[in-house]
């Protein structure tokens, strides 16, 4: 493969990501892939060469975001009280999940499906959140019967509700306060 071909392929890859980001912001994660290719000025075959599935495209878009959430959880393990660290991470997860309509559903589906292109990124992020939950439970700040699956479902629910209303980040904050109050031990 020549340098020019590799450079052209890299440009197409980056252009497709940029256009997909815009299309998903406008239409949610179910935006037409044919429309993404058309907007990028490439054929649908070019899109599928780079991203064989919708999930492969989503994974490329969100890998960095999920890695950032994982790193944030790791930082929070030593920076705040266990409960505050967990709550801060859950808020960031919920707010980040409001970026695109349909994203919370995509994340929850990927966690359940080991064959999903998003699965590995989601599971690394989930594992980091589980460490925060474990720390908060060991400190006695959070109920011992709460699971990371339940917390991710709560964050996804908060994200979905806030993306379907006009409340935005303020609504996420209010809902997270209500949700996390229920996590506390008596």
PDB file of C-alpha atoms in Angstrom:
ATOM      1  CA  UNK A   1       0.000   0.000   0.000  1.00  0.00           C
ATOM      2  CA  UNK A   2       1.449   3.360  -0.974  1.00  0.00           C
ATOM      3  CA  UNK A   3       1.755   6.321   1.370  1.00  0.00           C
ATOM      4  CA  UNK A   4      -0.852   8.237  -0.637  1.00  0.00           C
ATOM      5  CA  UNK A   5      -3.371   5.402  -0.345  1.00  0.00           C
ATOM      6  CA  UNK A   6      -2.717   5.068   3.407  1.00  0.00           C
ATOM      7  CA  UNK A   7      -3.061   8.830   3.868  1.00  0.00           C
ATOM      8  CA  UNK A   8      -6.304   8.811   1.876  1.00  0.00           C
ATOM      9  CA  UNK A   9      -7.665   5.907   3.943  1.00  0.00           C
ATOM     10  CA  UNK A  10      -6.724   7.712   7.170  1.00  0.00           C
ATOM     11  CA  UNK A  11      -8.451  10.906   5.961  1.00  0.00           C
ATOM     12  CA  UNK A  12     -11.582   8.920   5.097  1.00  0.00           C
ATOM     13  CA  UNK A  13     -11.511   7.246   8.527  1.00  0.00           C
ATOM     14  CA  UNK A  14     -11.233  10.571  10.351  1.00  0.00           C
ATOM     15  CA  UNK A  15     -13.824  12.209   8.085  1.00  0.00           C
ATOM     16  CA  UNK A  16     -16.286   9.377   8.664  1.00  0.00           C
ATOM     17  CA  UNK A  17     -15.807   9.709  12.443  1.00  0.00           C
ATOM     18  CA  UNK A  18     -16.356  13.454  12.288  1.00  0.00           C
ATOM     19  CA  UNK A  19     -19.471  13.162  10.143  1.00  0.00           C
ATOM     20  CA  UNK A  20     -20.831  10.289  12.266  1.00  0.00           C
ATOM     21  CA  UNK A  21     -20.365  12.415  15.391  1.00  0.00           C
ATOM     22  CA  UNK A  22     -22.506  15.148  13.776  1.00  0.00           C
ATOM     23  CA  UNK A  23     -25.129  12.721  12.433  1.00  0.00           C
ATOM     24  CA  UNK A  24     -25.447  10.957  15.802  1.00  0.00           C
ATOM     25  CA  UNK A  25     -25.770  14.324  17.549  1.00  0.00           C
ATOM     26  CA  UNK A  26     -28.633  15.216  15.196  1.00  0.00           C
ATOM     27  CA  UNK A  27     -30.403  11.857  14.905  1.00  0.00           C
ATOM     28  CA  UNK A  28     -29.127   9.665  17.740  1.00  0.00           C
ATOM     29  CA  UNK A  29     -27.152   6.448  17.508  1.00  0.00           C
ATOM     30  CA  UNK A  30     -29.654   5.044  15.012  1.00  0.00           C
ATOM     31  CA  UNK A  31     -28.720   7.657  12.387  1.00  0.00           C
ATOM     32  CA  UNK A  32     -28.521   6.296   8.851  1.00  0.00           C
ATOM     33  CA  UNK A  33     -25.067   4.954   8.009  1.00  0.00           C
ATOM     34  CA  UNK A  34     -25.832   5.534   4.347  1.00  0.00           C
ATOM     35  CA  UNK A  35     -26.382   9.214   5.230  1.00  0.00           C
ATOM     36  CA  UNK A  36     -23.077   9.286   7.140  1.00  0.00           C
ATOM     37  CA  UNK A  37     -21.247   7.972   4.073  1.00  0.00           C
ATOM     38  CA  UNK A  38     -23.059  10.407   1.766  1.00  0.00           C
ATOM     39  CA  UNK A  39     -22.239  13.390   3.998  1.00  0.00           C
ATOM     40  CA  UNK A  40     -18.601  12.301   4.118  1.00  0.00           C
ATOM     41  CA  UNK A  41     -18.530  12.129   0.327  1.00  0.00           C
ATOM     42  CA  UNK A  42     -17.618   8.436   0.244  1.00  0.00           C
ATOM     43  CA  UNK A  43     -19.458   5.303  -0.793  1.00  0.00           C
ATOM     44  CA  UNK A  44     -21.177   3.049   1.725  1.00  0.00           C
ATOM     45  CA  UNK A  45     -18.541   0.399   0.944  1.00  0.00           C
ATOM     46  CA  UNK A  46     -15.815   2.750   2.207  1.00  0.00           C
ATOM     47  CA  UNK A  47     -17.721   3.260   5.438  1.00  0.00           C
ATOM     48  CA  UNK A  48     -18.109  -0.510   5.886  1.00  0.00           C
ATOM     49  CA  UNK A  49     -14.426  -1.151   5.108  1.00  0.00           C
ATOM     50  CA  UNK A  50     -13.523   1.100   8.030  1.00  0.00           C
ATOM     51  CA  UNK A  51     -16.480   0.205  10.261  1.00  0.00           C
ATOM     52  CA  UNK A  52     -18.011  -3.187   9.405  1.00  0.00           C
ATOM     53  CA  UNK A  53     -20.907  -2.630  11.832  1.00  0.00           C
ATOM     54  CA  UNK A  54     -22.730   0.257  13.495  1.00  0.00           C
ATOM     55  CA  UNK A  55     -21.192  -0.892  16.787  1.00  0.00           C
ATOM     56  CA  UNK A  56     -17.692  -0.715  15.285  1.00  0.00           C
ATOM     57  CA  UNK A  57     -18.376   2.925  14.417  1.00  0.00           C
ATOM     58  CA  UNK A  58     -19.798   3.614  17.883  1.00  0.00           C
ATOM     59  CA  UNK A  59     -16.793   1.905  19.473  1.00  0.00           C
ATOM     60  CA  UNK A  60     -14.392   4.099  17.506  1.00  0.00           C
ATOM     61  CA  UNK A  61     -16.345   7.198  18.570  1.00  0.00           C
ATOM     62  CA  UNK A  62     -16.631   6.260  22.239  1.00  0.00           C
ATOM     63  CA  UNK A  63     -13.447   4.305  23.001  1.00  0.00           C
ATOM     64  CA  UNK A  64     -11.713   7.471  24.174  1.00  0.00           C
ATOM     65  CA  UNK A  65     -14.726   8.588  26.229  1.00  0.00           C
ATOM     66  CA  UNK A  66     -15.013   5.180  27.905  1.00  0.00           C
ATOM     67  CA  UNK A  67     -11.255   5.101  28.528  1.00  0.00           C
ATOM     68  CA  UNK A  68     -11.482   8.586  30.045  1.00  0.00           C
ATOM     69  CA  UNK A  69     -14.272   7.422  32.375  1.00  0.00           C
ATOM     70  CA  UNK A  70     -12.168   4.418  33.355  1.00  0.00           C
ATOM     71  CA  UNK A  71      -9.169   6.635  34.106  1.00  0.00           C
ATOM     72  CA  UNK A  72     -11.384   9.072  36.001  1.00  0.00           C
ATOM     73  CA  UNK A  73     -12.657   6.231  38.187  1.00  0.00           C
ATOM     74  CA  UNK A  74      -9.087   5.144  38.871  1.00  0.00           C
ATOM     75  CA  UNK A  75      -8.163   8.718  39.860  1.00  0.00           C
ATOM     76  CA  UNK A  76     -11.209   8.989  42.122  1.00  0.00           C
ATOM     77  CA  UNK A  77     -10.192   5.845  44.020  1.00  0.00           C
ATOM     78  CA  UNK A  78      -7.702   7.917  45.969  1.00  0.00           C
ATOM     79  CA  UNK A  79      -8.895  11.502  45.652  1.00  0.00           C
ATOM     80  CA  UNK A  80     -12.192  11.780  47.541  1.00  0.00           C
ATOM     81  CA  UNK A  81     -14.361  10.099  50.111  1.00  0.00           C
ATOM     82  CA  UNK A  82     -15.589   6.753  48.751  1.00  0.00           C
ATOM     83  CA  UNK A  83     -19.225   7.860  48.428  1.00  0.00           C
ATOM     84  CA  UNK A  84     -18.375  11.236  46.871  1.00  0.00           C
ATOM     85  CA  UNK A  85     -16.026   9.539  44.417  1.00  0.00           C
ATOM     86  CA  UNK A  86     -18.711   7.076  43.338  1.00  0.00           C
ATOM     87  CA  UNK A  87     -21.338   9.800  42.980  1.00  0.00           C
ATOM     88  CA  UNK A  88     -18.965  12.029  40.976  1.00  0.00           C
ATOM     89  CA  UNK A  89     -18.198   9.156  38.607  1.00  0.00           C
ATOM     90  CA  UNK A  90     -21.866   8.240  38.184  1.00  0.00           C
ATOM     91  CA  UNK A  91     -22.682  11.869  37.320  1.00  0.00           C
ATOM     92  CA  UNK A  92     -19.934  11.945  34.708  1.00  0.00           C
ATOM     93  CA  UNK A  93     -21.195   8.664  33.260  1.00  0.00           C
ATOM     94  CA  UNK A  94     -24.775   9.953  33.099  1.00  0.00           C
ATOM     95  CA  UNK A  95     -23.836  13.337  31.632  1.00  0.00           C
ATOM     96  CA  UNK A  96     -21.551  11.707  29.054  1.00  0.00           C
ATOM     97  CA  UNK A  97     -24.339   9.330  28.110  1.00  0.00           C
ATOM     98  CA  UNK A  98     -26.621  12.227  27.150  1.00  0.00           C
ATOM     99  CA  UNK A  99     -24.365  13.178  24.235  1.00  0.00           C
ATOM    100  CA  UNK A 100     -26.335  11.128  21.728  1.00  0.00           C
ATOM    101  CA  UNK A 101     -29.918   9.933  21.868  1.00  0.00           C
ATOM    102  CA  UNK A 102     -29.775   6.137  22.098  1.00  0.00           C
ATOM    103  CA  UNK A 103     -26.318   5.993  23.691  1.00  0.00           C
ATOM    104  CA  UNK A 104     -27.469   4.698  27.109  1.00  0.00           C
ATOM    105  CA  UNK A 105     -29.291   1.848  25.385  1.00  0.00           C
ATOM    106  CA  UNK A 106     -26.238   1.062  23.244  1.00  0.00           C
ATOM    107  CA  UNK A 107     -23.973   0.941  26.290  1.00  0.00           C
ATOM    108  CA  UNK A 108     -26.327  -1.293  28.275  1.00  0.00           C
ATOM    109  CA  UNK A 109     -26.736  -3.639  25.298  1.00  0.00           C
ATOM    110  CA  UNK A 110     -22.957  -3.792  24.794  1.00  0.00           C
ATOM    111  CA  UNK A 111     -22.362  -4.708  28.440  1.00  0.00           C
ATOM    112  CA  UNK A 112     -24.746  -7.664  28.038  1.00  0.00           C
ATOM    113  CA  UNK A 113     -23.354  -8.818  24.668  1.00  0.00           C
ATOM    114  CA  UNK A 114     -19.768 -10.147  24.688  1.00  0.00           C
ATOM    115  CA  UNK A 115     -19.801 -10.211  20.874  1.00  0.00           C
ATOM    116  CA  UNK A 116     -20.503  -6.479  20.676  1.00  0.00           C
ATOM    117  CA  UNK A 117     -17.768  -4.236  19.314  1.00  0.00           C
ATOM    118  CA  UNK A 118     -18.397  -1.937  22.297  1.00  0.00           C
ATOM    119  CA  UNK A 119     -18.242  -4.717  24.895  1.00  0.00           C
ATOM    120  CA  UNK A 120     -14.545  -4.546  25.819  1.00  0.00           C
ATOM    121  CA  UNK A 121     -14.520  -0.749  26.216  1.00  0.00           C
ATOM    122  CA  UNK A 122     -17.731  -0.835  28.260  1.00  0.00           C
ATOM    123  CA  UNK A 123     -16.452  -3.637  30.469  1.00  0.00           C
ATOM    124  CA  UNK A 124     -13.196  -1.802  31.264  1.00  0.00           C
ATOM    125  CA  UNK A 125     -15.215   1.278  32.199  1.00  0.00           C
ATOM    126  CA  UNK A 126     -17.643  -0.880  34.201  1.00  0.00           C
ATOM    127  CA  UNK A 127     -14.755  -2.559  36.038  1.00  0.00           C
ATOM    128  CA  UNK A 128     -13.367   0.800  37.118  1.00  0.00           C
ATOM    129  CA  UNK A 129     -16.821   1.819  38.361  1.00  0.00           C
ATOM    130  CA  UNK A 130     -17.100  -1.496  40.229  1.00  0.00           C
ATOM    131  CA  UNK A 131     -13.867  -0.674  42.062  1.00  0.00           C
ATOM    132  CA  UNK A 132     -15.381   2.646  43.177  1.00  0.00           C
ATOM    133  CA  UNK A 133     -18.540   0.872  44.306  1.00  0.00           C
ATOM    134  CA  UNK A 134     -16.555  -1.760  46.199  1.00  0.00           C
ATOM    135  CA  UNK A 135     -14.541   0.928  47.985  1.00  0.00           C
ATOM    136  CA  UNK A 136     -17.708   2.819  48.953  1.00  0.00           C
ATOM    137  CA  UNK A 137     -19.328  -0.396  50.194  1.00  0.00           C
ATOM    138  CA  UNK A 138     -16.261  -1.407  52.233  1.00  0.00           C
ATOM    139  CA  UNK A 139     -16.256   2.038  53.871  1.00  0.00           C
ATOM    140  CA  UNK A 140     -19.884   1.547  54.877  1.00  0.00           C
ATOM    141  CA  UNK A 141     -21.004   4.584  52.846  1.00  0.00           C
ATOM    142  CA  UNK A 142     -23.031   2.585  50.312  1.00  0.00           C
ATOM    143  CA  UNK A 143     -25.410  -0.295  50.827  1.00  0.00           C
ATOM    144  CA  UNK A 144     -23.783  -3.686  50.391  1.00  0.00           C
ATOM    145  CA  UNK A 145     -26.635  -5.061  48.256  1.00  0.00           C
ATOM    146  CA  UNK A 146     -26.097  -2.599  45.381  1.00  0.00           C
ATOM    147  CA  UNK A 147     -24.432  -3.980  42.235  1.00  0.00           C
ATOM    148  CA  UNK A 148     -22.485  -2.213  39.510  1.00  0.00           C
ATOM    149  CA  UNK A 149     -25.088  -3.439  37.000  1.00  0.00           C
ATOM    150  CA  UNK A 150     -27.776  -1.616  38.975  1.00  0.00           C
ATOM    151  CA  UNK A 151     -25.692   1.561  39.139  1.00  0.00           C
ATOM    152  CA  UNK A 152     -25.008   1.521  35.411  1.00  0.00           C
ATOM    153  CA  UNK A 153     -28.722   0.965  34.775  1.00  0.00           C
ATOM    154  CA  UNK A 154     -29.530   3.921  37.061  1.00  0.00           C
ATOM    155  CA  UNK A 155     -27.003   6.154  35.276  1.00  0.00           C
ATOM    156  CA  UNK A 156     -28.413   5.050  31.904  1.00  0.00           C
ATOM    157  CA  UNK A 157     -31.932   5.808  33.132  1.00  0.00           C
ATOM    158  CA  UNK A 158     -30.947   9.241  34.377  1.00  0.00           C
ATOM    159  CA  UNK A 159     -29.191   9.933  31.063  1.00  0.00           C
ATOM    160  CA  UNK A 160     -32.195   8.790  29.051  1.00  0.00           C
ATOM    161  CA  UNK A 161     -34.669  10.875  31.061  1.00  0.00           C
ATOM    162  CA  UNK A 162     -32.510  13.985  30.910  1.00  0.00           C
ATOM    163  CA  UNK A 163     -31.927  13.623  27.164  1.00  0.00           C
ATOM    164  CA  UNK A 164     -35.681  13.311  26.602  1.00  0.00           C
ATOM    165  CA  UNK A 165     -36.433  16.504  28.545  1.00  0.00           C
ATOM    166  CA  UNK A 166     -35.164  20.067  28.556  1.00  0.00           C
ATOM    167  CA  UNK A 167     -33.452  19.791  31.959  1.00  0.00           C
ATOM    168  CA  UNK A 168     -29.958  18.931  30.660  1.00  0.00           C
ATOM    169  CA  UNK A 169     -27.051  18.776  33.116  1.00  0.00           C
ATOM    170  CA  UNK A 170     -29.119  20.431  35.870  1.00  0.00           C
ATOM    171  CA  UNK A 171     -31.650  17.633  35.663  1.00  0.00           C
ATOM    172  CA  UNK A 172     -28.860  15.044  35.727  1.00  0.00           C
ATOM    173  CA  UNK A 173     -27.542  16.648  38.942  1.00  0.00           C
ATOM    174  CA  UNK A 174     -30.972  16.667  40.590  1.00  0.00           C
ATOM    175  CA  UNK A 175     -31.784  13.110  39.568  1.00  0.00           C
ATOM    176  CA  UNK A 176     -28.364  11.860  40.654  1.00  0.00           C
ATOM    177  CA  UNK A 177     -28.910  13.408  44.092  1.00  0.00           C
ATOM    178  CA  UNK A 178     -32.217  11.586  44.353  1.00  0.00           C
ATOM    179  CA  UNK A 179     -30.727   8.317  43.103  1.00  0.00           C
ATOM    180  CA  UNK A 180     -27.588   8.408  45.217  1.00  0.00           C
ATOM    181  CA  UNK A 181     -29.523   9.233  48.371  1.00  0.00           C
ATOM    182  CA  UNK A 182     -30.976   5.747  48.043  1.00  0.00           C
ATOM    183  CA  UNK A 183     -27.477   4.242  47.938  1.00  0.00           C
ATOM    184  CA  UNK A 184     -26.542   5.402  51.424  1.00  0.00           C
ATOM    185  CA  UNK A 185     -26.571   3.113  54.374  1.00  0.00           C
ATOM    186  CA  UNK A 186     -28.960   4.276  57.080  1.00  0.00           C
TER     187      UNK A 186
END
